[in-house]
Short mmCIF file of C-alpha atoms in Angstrom, two decimals:
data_model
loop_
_atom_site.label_atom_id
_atom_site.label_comp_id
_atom_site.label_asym_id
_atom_site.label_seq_id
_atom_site.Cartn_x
_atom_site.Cartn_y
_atom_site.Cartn_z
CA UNK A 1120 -9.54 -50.22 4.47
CA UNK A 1121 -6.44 -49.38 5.98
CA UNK A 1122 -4.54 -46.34 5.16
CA UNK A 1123 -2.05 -46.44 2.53
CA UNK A 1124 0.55 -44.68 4.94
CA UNK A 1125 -0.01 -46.92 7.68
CA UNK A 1126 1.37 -49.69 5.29
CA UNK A 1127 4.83 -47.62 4.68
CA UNK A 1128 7.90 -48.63 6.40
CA UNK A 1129 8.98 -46.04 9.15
CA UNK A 1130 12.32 -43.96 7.80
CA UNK A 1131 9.59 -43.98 3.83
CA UNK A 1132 6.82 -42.08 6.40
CA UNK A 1133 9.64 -40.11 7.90
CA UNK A 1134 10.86 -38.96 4.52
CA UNK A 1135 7.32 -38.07 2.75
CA UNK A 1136 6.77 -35.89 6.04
CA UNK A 1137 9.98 -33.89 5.92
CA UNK A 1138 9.07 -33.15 2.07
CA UNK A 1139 5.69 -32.13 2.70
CA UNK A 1140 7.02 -29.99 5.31
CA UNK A 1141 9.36 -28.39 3.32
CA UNK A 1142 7.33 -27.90 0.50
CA UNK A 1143 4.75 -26.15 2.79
CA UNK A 1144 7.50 -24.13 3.99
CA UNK A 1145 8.99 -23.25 0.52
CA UNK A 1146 5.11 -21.80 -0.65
CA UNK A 1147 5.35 -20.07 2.79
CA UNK A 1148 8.41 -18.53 1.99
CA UNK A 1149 7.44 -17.35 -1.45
CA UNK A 1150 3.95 -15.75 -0.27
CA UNK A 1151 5.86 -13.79 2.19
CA UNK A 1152 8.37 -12.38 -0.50
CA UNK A 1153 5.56 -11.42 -2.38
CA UNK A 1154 3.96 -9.68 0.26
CA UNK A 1155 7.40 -8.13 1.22
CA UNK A 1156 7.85 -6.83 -3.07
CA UNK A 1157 4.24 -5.34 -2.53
CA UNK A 1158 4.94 -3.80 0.05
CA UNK A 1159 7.91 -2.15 -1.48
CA UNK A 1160 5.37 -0.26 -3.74
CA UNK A 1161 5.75 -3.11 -6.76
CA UNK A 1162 3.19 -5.55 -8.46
CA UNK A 1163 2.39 -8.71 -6.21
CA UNK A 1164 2.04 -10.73 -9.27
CA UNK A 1165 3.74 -9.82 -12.28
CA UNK A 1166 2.30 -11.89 -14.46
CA UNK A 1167 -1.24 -10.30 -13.61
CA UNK A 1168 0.46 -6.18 -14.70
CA UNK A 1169 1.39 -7.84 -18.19
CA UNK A 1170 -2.23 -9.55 -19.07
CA UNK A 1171 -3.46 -6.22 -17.67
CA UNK A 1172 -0.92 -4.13 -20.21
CA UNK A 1173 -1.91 -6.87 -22.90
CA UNK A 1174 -5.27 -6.31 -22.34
CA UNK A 1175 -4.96 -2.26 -22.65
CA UNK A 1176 -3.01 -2.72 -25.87
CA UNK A 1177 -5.76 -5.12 -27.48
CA UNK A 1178 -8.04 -2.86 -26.73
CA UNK A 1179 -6.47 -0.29 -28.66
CA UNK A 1180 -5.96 -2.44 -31.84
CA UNK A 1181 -9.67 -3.52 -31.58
CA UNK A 1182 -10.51 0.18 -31.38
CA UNK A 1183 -8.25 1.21 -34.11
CA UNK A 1184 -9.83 -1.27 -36.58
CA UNK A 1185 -12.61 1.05 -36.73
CA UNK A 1186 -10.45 4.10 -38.42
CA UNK A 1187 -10.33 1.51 -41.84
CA UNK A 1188 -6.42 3.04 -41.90
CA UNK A 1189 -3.27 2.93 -40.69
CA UNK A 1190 -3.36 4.09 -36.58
CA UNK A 1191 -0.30 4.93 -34.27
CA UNK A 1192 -0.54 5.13 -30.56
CA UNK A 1193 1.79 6.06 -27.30
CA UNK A 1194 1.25 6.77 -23.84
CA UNK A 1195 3.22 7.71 -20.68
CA UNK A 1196 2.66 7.80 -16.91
CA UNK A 1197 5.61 8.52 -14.70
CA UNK A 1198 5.90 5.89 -11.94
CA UNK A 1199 4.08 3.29 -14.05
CA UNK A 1200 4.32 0.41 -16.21
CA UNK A 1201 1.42 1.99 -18.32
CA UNK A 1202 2.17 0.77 -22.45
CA UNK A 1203 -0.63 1.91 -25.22
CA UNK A 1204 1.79 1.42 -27.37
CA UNK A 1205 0.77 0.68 -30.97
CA UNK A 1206 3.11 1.05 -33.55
CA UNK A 1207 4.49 3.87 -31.71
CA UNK A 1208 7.75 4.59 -34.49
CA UNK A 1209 5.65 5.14 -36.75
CA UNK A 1210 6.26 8.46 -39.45
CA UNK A 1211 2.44 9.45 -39.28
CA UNK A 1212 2.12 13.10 -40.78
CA UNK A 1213 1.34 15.23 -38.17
CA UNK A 1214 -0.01 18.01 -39.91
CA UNK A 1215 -0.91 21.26 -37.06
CA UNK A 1216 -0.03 19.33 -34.74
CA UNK A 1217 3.77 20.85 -35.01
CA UNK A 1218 2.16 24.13 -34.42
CA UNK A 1219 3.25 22.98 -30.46
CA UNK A 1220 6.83 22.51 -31.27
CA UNK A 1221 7.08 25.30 -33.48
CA UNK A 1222 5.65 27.28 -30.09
CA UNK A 1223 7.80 26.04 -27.96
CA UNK A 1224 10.55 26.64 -30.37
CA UNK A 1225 9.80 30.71 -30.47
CA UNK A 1226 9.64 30.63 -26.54
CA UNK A 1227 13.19 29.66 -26.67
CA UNK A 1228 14.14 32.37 -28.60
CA UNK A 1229 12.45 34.60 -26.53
CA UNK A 1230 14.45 33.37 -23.53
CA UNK A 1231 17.64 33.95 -25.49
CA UNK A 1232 16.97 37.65 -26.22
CA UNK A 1233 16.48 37.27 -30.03
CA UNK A 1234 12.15 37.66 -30.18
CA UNK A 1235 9.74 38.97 -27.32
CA UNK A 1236 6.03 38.68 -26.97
CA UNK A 1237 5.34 42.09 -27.30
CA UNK A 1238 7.58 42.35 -30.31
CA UNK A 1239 5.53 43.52 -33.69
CA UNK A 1240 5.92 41.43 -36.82
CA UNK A 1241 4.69 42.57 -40.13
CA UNK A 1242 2.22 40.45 -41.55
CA UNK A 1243 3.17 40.62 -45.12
CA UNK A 1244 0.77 40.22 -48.18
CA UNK A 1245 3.02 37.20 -49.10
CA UNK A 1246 1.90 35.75 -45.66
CA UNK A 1247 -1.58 35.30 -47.35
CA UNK A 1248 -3.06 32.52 -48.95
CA UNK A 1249 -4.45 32.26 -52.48
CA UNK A 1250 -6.43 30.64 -52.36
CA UNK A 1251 -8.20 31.19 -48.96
CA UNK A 1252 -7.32 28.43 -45.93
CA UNK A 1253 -8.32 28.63 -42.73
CA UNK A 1254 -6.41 32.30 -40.98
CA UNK A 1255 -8.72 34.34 -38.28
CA UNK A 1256 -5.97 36.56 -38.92
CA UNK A 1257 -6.71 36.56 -42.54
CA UNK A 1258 -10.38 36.60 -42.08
CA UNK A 1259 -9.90 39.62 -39.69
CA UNK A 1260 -7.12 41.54 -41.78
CA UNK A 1261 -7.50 40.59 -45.85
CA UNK A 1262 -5.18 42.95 -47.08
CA UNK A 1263 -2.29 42.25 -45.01
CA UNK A 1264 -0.14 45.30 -44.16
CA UNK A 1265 -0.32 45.10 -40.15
CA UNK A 1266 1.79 44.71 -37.29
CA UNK A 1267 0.91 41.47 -34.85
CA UNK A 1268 2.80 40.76 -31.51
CA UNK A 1269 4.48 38.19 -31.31
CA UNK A 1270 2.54 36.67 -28.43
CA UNK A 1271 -0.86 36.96 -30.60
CA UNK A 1272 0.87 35.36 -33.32
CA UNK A 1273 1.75 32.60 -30.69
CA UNK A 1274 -1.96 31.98 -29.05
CA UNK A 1275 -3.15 31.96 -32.92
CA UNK A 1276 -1.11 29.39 -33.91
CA UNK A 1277 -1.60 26.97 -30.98
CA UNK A 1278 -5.00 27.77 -29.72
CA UNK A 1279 -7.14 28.22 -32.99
CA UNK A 1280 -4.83 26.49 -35.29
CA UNK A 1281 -4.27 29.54 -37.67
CA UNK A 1282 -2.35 28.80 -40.74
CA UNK A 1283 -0.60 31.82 -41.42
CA UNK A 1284 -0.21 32.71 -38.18
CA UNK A 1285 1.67 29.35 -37.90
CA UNK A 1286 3.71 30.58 -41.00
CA UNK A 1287 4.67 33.83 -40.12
CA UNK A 1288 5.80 31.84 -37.21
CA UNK A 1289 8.27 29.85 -38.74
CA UNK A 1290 9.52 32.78 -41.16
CA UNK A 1291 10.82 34.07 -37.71
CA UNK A 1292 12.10 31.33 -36.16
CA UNK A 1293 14.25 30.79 -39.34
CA UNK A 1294 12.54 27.80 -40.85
CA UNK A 1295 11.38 24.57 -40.25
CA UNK A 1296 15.14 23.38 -40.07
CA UNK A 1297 15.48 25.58 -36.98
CA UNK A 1298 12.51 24.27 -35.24
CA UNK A 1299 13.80 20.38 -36.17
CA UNK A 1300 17.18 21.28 -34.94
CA UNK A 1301 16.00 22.50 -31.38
CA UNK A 1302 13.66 20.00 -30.62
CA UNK A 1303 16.41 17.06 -31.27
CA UNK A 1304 18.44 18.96 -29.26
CA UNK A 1305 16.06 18.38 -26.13
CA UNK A 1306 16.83 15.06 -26.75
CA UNK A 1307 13.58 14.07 -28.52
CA UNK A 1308 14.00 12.02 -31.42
CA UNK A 1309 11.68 10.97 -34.55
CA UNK A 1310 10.35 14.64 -35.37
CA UNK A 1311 10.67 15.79 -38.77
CA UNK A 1312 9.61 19.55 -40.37
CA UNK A 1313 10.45 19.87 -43.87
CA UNK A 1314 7.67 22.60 -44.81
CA UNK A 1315 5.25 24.97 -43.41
CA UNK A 1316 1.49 25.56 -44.05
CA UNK A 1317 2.12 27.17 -47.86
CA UNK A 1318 3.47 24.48 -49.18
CA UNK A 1319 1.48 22.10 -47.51
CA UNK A 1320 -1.66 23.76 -49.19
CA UNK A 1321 0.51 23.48 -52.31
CA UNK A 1322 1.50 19.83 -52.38
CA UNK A 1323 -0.36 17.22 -50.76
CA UNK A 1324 2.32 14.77 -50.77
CA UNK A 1325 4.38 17.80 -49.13
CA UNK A 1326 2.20 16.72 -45.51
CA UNK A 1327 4.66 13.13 -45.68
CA UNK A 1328 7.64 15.04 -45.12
CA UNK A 1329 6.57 16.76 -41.62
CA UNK A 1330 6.22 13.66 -39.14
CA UNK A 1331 6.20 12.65 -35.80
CA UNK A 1332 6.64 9.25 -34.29
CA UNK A 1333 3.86 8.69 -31.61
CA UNK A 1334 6.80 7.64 -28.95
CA UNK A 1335 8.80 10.96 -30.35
CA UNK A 1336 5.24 13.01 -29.50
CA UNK A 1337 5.40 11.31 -26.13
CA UNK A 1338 8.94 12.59 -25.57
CA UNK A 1339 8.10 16.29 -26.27
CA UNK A 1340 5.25 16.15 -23.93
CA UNK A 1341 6.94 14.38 -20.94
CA UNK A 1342 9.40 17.05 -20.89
CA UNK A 1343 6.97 19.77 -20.78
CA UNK A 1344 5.25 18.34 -18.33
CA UNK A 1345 7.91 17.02 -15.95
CA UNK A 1346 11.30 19.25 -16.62
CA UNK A 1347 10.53 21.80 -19.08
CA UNK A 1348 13.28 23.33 -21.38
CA UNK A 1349 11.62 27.10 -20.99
CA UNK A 1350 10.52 28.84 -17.80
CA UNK A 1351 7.89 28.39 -15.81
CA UNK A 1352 5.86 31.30 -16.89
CA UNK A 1353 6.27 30.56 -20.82
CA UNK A 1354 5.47 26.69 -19.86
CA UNK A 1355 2.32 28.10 -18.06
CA UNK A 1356 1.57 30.49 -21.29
CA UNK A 1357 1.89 27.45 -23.68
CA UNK A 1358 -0.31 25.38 -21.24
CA UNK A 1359 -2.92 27.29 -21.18
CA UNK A 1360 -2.66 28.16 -25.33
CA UNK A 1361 -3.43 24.50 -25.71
CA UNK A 1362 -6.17 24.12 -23.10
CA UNK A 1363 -9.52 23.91 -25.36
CA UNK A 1364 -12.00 26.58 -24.40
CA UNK A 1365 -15.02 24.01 -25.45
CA UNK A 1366 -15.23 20.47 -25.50
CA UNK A 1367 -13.42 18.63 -28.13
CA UNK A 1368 -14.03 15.84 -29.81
CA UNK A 1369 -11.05 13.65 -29.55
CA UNK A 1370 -8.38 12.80 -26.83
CA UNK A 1371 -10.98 14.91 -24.48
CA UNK A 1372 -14.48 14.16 -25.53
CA UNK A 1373 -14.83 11.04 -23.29
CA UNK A 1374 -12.72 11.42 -20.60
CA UNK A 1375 -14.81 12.84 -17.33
CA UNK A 1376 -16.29 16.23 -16.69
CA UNK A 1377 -13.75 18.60 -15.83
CA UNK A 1378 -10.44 16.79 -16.56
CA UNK A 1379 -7.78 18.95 -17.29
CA UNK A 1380 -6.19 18.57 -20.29
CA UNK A 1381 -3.88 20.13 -22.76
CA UNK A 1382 -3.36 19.32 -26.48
CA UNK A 1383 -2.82 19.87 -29.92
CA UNK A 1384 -4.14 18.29 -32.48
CA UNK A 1385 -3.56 17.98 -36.72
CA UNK A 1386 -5.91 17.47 -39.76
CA UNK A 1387 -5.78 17.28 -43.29
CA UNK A 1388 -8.18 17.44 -45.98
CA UNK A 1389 -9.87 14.13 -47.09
CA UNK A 1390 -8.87 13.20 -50.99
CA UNK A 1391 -11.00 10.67 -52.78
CA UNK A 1392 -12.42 9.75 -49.49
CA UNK A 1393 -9.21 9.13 -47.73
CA UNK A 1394 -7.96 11.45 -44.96
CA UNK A 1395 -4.29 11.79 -44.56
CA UNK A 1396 -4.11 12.71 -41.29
CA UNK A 1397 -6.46 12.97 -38.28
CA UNK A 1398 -4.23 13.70 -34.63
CA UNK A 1399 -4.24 14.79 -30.88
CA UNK A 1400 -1.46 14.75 -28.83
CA UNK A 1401 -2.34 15.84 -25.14
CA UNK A 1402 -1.15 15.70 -21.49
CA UNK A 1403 -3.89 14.79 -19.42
CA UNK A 1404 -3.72 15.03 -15.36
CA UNK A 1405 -5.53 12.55 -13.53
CA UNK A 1406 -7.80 12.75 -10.36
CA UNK A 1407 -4.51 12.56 -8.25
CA UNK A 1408 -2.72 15.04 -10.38
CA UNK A 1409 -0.26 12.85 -12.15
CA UNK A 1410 -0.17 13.70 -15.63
CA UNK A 1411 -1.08 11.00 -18.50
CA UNK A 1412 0.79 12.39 -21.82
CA UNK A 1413 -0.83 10.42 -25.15
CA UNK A 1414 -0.46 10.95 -28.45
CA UNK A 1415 -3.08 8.98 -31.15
CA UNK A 1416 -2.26 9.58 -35.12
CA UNK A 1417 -4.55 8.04 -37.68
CA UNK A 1418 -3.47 8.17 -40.95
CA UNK A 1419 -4.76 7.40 -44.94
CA UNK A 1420 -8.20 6.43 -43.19
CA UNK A 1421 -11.18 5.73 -44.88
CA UNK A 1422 -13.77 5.88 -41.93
CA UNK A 1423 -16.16 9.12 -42.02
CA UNK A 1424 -14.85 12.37 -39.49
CA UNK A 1425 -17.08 11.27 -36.95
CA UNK A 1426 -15.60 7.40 -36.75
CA UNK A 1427 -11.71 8.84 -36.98
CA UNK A 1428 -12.54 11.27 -34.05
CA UNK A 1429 -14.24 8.56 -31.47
CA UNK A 1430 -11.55 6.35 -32.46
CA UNK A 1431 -9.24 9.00 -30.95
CA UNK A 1432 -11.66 9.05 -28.10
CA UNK A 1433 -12.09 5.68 -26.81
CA UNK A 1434 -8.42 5.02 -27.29
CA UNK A 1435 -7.73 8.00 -24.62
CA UNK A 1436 -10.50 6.75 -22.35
CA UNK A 1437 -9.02 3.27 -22.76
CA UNK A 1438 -6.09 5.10 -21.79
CA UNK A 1439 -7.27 7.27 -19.10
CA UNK A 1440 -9.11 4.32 -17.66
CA UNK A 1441 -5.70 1.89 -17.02
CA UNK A 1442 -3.69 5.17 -16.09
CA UNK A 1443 -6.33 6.16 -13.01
CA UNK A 1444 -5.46 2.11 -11.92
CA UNK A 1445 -1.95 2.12 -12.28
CA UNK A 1446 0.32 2.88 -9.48
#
């Protein structure tokens, strides 16, 4: 059979040629653009970065099904397109997890002359609580009555999570509304302190009040990690108050031997077999020292201790996992 182009007139055989031409040209022209963009440092295929963000954040949802509550996620990596985003404006309550901001807060005041670390505060018998919650410095001094530096008071509160440690705390800094107006003033928004460890003992609707959006978290930790508001040596102190000395069991407990990380994280009591709160907030640096910062909140959850705390867990190796990839 003869070919179907042999049967076309001349200038119809002409034509088809010159389009097939240019169209050959045209995908030429567009594979080199790509390769040009990708060689600039940016995604050859953007299309590929979103299913790969889509897929991240799916993975996240189908984690946080497992919590049986309500689950809040953010992430950050500087340079990237990285998104773990999952209702990230969220008002979770963050429970001890603003022992960090309340830190960071006295810090400040140390830099502006008003506190020091080595400064004594009395620890008053009205700093106690009746009944008993969790205070080393209780534990250690039940009468009250003693002096504590300011700096002990500081690596009580961040590193071991001591209640009235945390309180005596904020009776210095000048209450919680202190500690909310400096950190909006860094330019971080969707923190909220209404009370402090007495009266969240007192009221367990009080723990509502003190919240912190996920993407707000994310904020505070980016700019400790990448332009922080204090000095070098107090970021370095504060660092290394919220390095665990033993493995945890959330943001950290997957992620490889030896990562470096730095957190805080928040728990409340469980009522009725709910549990308000269950957080870890965290800066995590990466085999080639960029720094992930990721904050996980699950709150009003109905899963056992165990199944909150791996939820918090897979979701940062999910997280860890797309960060080491992204560049």
């Amino acid at each position: 059979m003869t070919p179907y182009y042999r049967k076309m007139s001349s200038p119809l055989l002409s034509q088809r040629r010159t389009t097939l031409v240019s169209g050959a040209v045209s995908v030429l022209l567009l594979l080199t653009s790509q390769r040009a963009i990708c060689s600039n440092g940016l995604p050859l295929d953007t299309t590929v970065v979103e299913a790969s963000e889509s897929s991240l954040r799916q993975t996240i949802r189908e984690i946080a099904a497992d919590a049986h509550g309500k689950v809040s996620v953010a992430c950050s990596l500087p340079g990237s397109s990285l998104n773990c985003d999952l209702d990230p404006h969220a008002h979770p309550p963050m429970q001890s997890v603003f022992k960090f901001p309340l830190a960071l807060t006295i810090l400040h005041q140390i830099e502006q002359g008003t506190l020091s670390l080595d400064q004594p505060i009395r620890f008053l018998p009205s700093d106690r609580f009746v009944p008993h919650a969790y205070s080393p410095l209780q534990d250690k001094y039940p009468d009250a009555g003693v002096d504590i530096p300011v700096r002990e008071l500081l690596r009580l509160s961040v590193s071991l999570s001591d209640n009235v440690a945390a309180d005596i705390l904020l009776r210095i800094a000048g209450g919680p509304k202190v500690v909310d107006t400096y950190i909006a003033s860094l330019g971080v928004t969707g923190f909220h302190l209404m009370d402090g460890e007495h009266e969240l003992h007192r009221d367990v609707k009080a723990q509502y009040r003190n919240w912190f959006e996920p993407a707000g978290a994310i904020q505070l930790l980016r700019r400790i990690a990448d332009n922080s508001p204090i000095s070098k040596e107090h970021t370095a102190l504060l660092l290394e108050w919220m390095q665990p000395t033993s493995r945890m069991k959330r943001i950290q407990r997957d992620l490889p031997e030896g990562t470096r990380i730095a957190h805080k994280s928040g728990t409340s009591d469980v009522d009725k077999g709910v549990a308000h709160a269950t957080n870890d907030i965290g800066i995590v640096t990466l085999p080639d020292g960029r720094q992930l910062a990721i904050a996980v909140f699950i709150t009003d959850a109905t899963a056992d201790e165990a199944t909150r705390e791996s939820v918090i867990a897979r979701i940062a190796r999910a997280a860890y996992d797309a960060a080491a990839k992204s560049h």
